[in-house]
Amino acid sequence: RVIALNFINQGLAEGQRVVLLSAGYSDAIIPATPTSSVENRSDSYFEDNNVIVFSQKMDKNNEDGFDIDRFTDWLTAAAELTLQSPDNVLCTGIRVLTQTDNILTDINNPGQLESYEEFIDQYFTTNQCIVLCQYQRHAFPPKLLIEALTTHPTLIIGREVVNNFYYIPSPQKAPENSLQTRLDQWITNLLVAHKTEEELFLTHTWVEGASDMVLWIDENGSIVYANSTACERLGYERSELLTSNIEAIEPAYPLPVWQQTWADLKEKRYNTYETEMLTRNKQAIPVEVKRNLIAYGGREYSCGIAHDISEHKRREKLQQAIYQLSEASNFARTQQDLFKNVHKIIATLIPAQNLFIALYDSDSNIVSFPYYVDEYDSPPAPRKDGKGLTEFLIKTGRPLYYSPDSEFNLREHGILYLGTYAPCWMGVPLKTTDGRIIGSLVVQSYNYDVSYGDDELTILTFVSSQIAMAIERQRAEEELRDSEENFRMLVEGIKDYAAFMLDLNGFVLSWNSGAERMKGYQASEIIGKHFSVFYCEDDIEHNLPRFELSLAARKGSLEHEGWRVRKDGSKFYARIVINALYNPRGEVYGFIKVVRDISASHTSQSRNTDYRHSALNDF
């Protein structure tokens, strides 16, 4: 009854009147409330705005039983109400037999139903009417029901109001050629039904075969539809999902949260969010969900399309890991700090409770294990010509995955399994940008429930190149710090020479005591200043400082003599040597400049062009 009333209210046009015929109590359809405007004109007549309710109680328990003649009189009286409508008001007769399945079960003679249907057809085929019908399908012969239903444009099936695609008007519609008219109408309806069914089939096929999960959820959070992809991806049978609640697959949406989401959805009509869906075996799948609110059959549903974003999240994690590895290599002061950070970063991508890093020295052919975290074994001692999986991986330079189920045979390759046996072992070589193998990165698991596969091996291989670069950079920086310290100790001990470092652009980075005495600048005064302050104005105008650095960078070193300026403005004649500094990649990153004051011997030395045996040249 509620379904029929909702259907009528939704389809009521402005200024349109509806006569609602009910074989039962009228308040079962439109209950009277204190605020209702319904005026009770008689026991069988109600009117509320444009909706007229004409009701007649037809109780089968009445001692007189069901009287088809009385029922027909009632219908006739109701039909007269539609004829009384003003000419400018469209009135539609609505037949809602809310209790017909109870009333007509007392009819022993199906002819009575035929008489009733004949009267209905006579009236409804000559007026603009929508016919809704409820019959108890097993109470009457199929032939009789088929004849009746072909004259009903609209039906109530279960809880839904549907159009009857196979509706055929009665002969009274066109008595001059009733058979041809009905045949044409039947063909038209059949073609419409066929087209509609074809469209529905294509839509259903697309939804069922969609690569994304499609789920319909009602206001109570119940799952009312799930496509094949959702069933397969979540690991459920369709019947199981259709008896489940949204919280079973989206734990972030218990009923109170879902009701708030539903309220937002009713206001905005759609929303998009990211969440995790749980499979039947409790595996979390990151998804992006797009929801739309749709209405069907008098009810509202949330139609959600869930797109698996696992690959997108994996790429995000990889990008974040690469950034973190770069940061680790820049800020780690020691090799151990670097390796600890590497372990933490990898653990965010794959299970890595047990991880070790092996480094290989090609000159000595020795493999060492500077970082080794394991549940059972202690770090192995450095070894030469080893026969383990680690040595085999470094020798071949290819990623390696080993488990009892893998096809890789240790004996065939002459490999000995060293240490406590782990059912899952995976390692990748550490390769520099020039292709040198400097070691390996290995993870292993003693838990049989944890397994590695192609995805994990791809991730480990991807980050290994970043780790190799970080190790090489950290090694180079340690060597550079050592060399700089050695240089500092060396130049600090030289009293007769000004020795200092310049960066690539010529700014002073270091300053020894000999430079303080010769140039007159304290270290705090000159470090960070450009070395052109030591040159005469004429040399600066001719861009000599920049030319010297450019020439030293091209040739590797530069030696010459010339006038220089002290802090107090006095000049001295000096012999200068500039050497370029190179990083491990062969790139110039700075300069060492050594200066000797030769003013005293400038006159005599100017006559001697051979400087090769001077102390400066030896230095």
Short mmCIF file of C-alpha atoms in Angstrom, two decimals, residues 389 400-410 417 421-425 445 447-454:
data_model
loop_
_atom_site.label_atom_id
_atom_site.label_comp_id
_atom_site.label_asym_id
_atom_site.label_seq_id
_atom_site.Cartn_x
_atom_site.Cartn_y
_atom_site.Cartn_z
CA LEU A 389 74.17 -17.84 -1.46
CA LEU A 400 68.04 -14.37 -6.34
CA TYR A 401 65.01 -15.84 -4.58
CA TYR A 402 65.26 -19.17 -2.77
CA SER A 403 62.67 -21.27 -0.94
CA PRO A 404 61.96 -25.02 -0.64
CA ASP A 405 59.38 -24.66 -3.43
CA SER A 406 61.63 -22.78 -5.84
CA GLU A 407 63.21 -24.47 -8.84
CA PHE A 408 66.67 -23.17 -7.91
CA ASN A 409 68.87 -26.10 -6.86
CA LEU A 410 71.75 -25.32 -4.49
CA TYR A 417 73.56 -23.17 2.80
CA TYR A 421 67.87 -22.44 7.61
CA ALA A 422 65.28 -19.87 6.53
CA PRO A 423 62.37 -21.10 4.36
CA CYS A 424 62.38 -17.79 2.48
CA TRP A 425 65.61 -16.08 1.32
CA SER A 445 62.21 -15.00 6.97
CA ASN A 447 58.20 -17.67 9.45
CA TYR A 448 56.49 -20.06 7.03
CA ASP A 449 53.47 -17.72 6.90
CA VAL A 450 55.63 -14.98 5.36
CA SER A 451 56.61 -15.47 1.75
CA TYR A 452 58.38 -13.36 -0.85
CA GLY A 453 57.52 -13.28 -4.54
CA ASP A 454 58.05 -11.32 -7.72
#
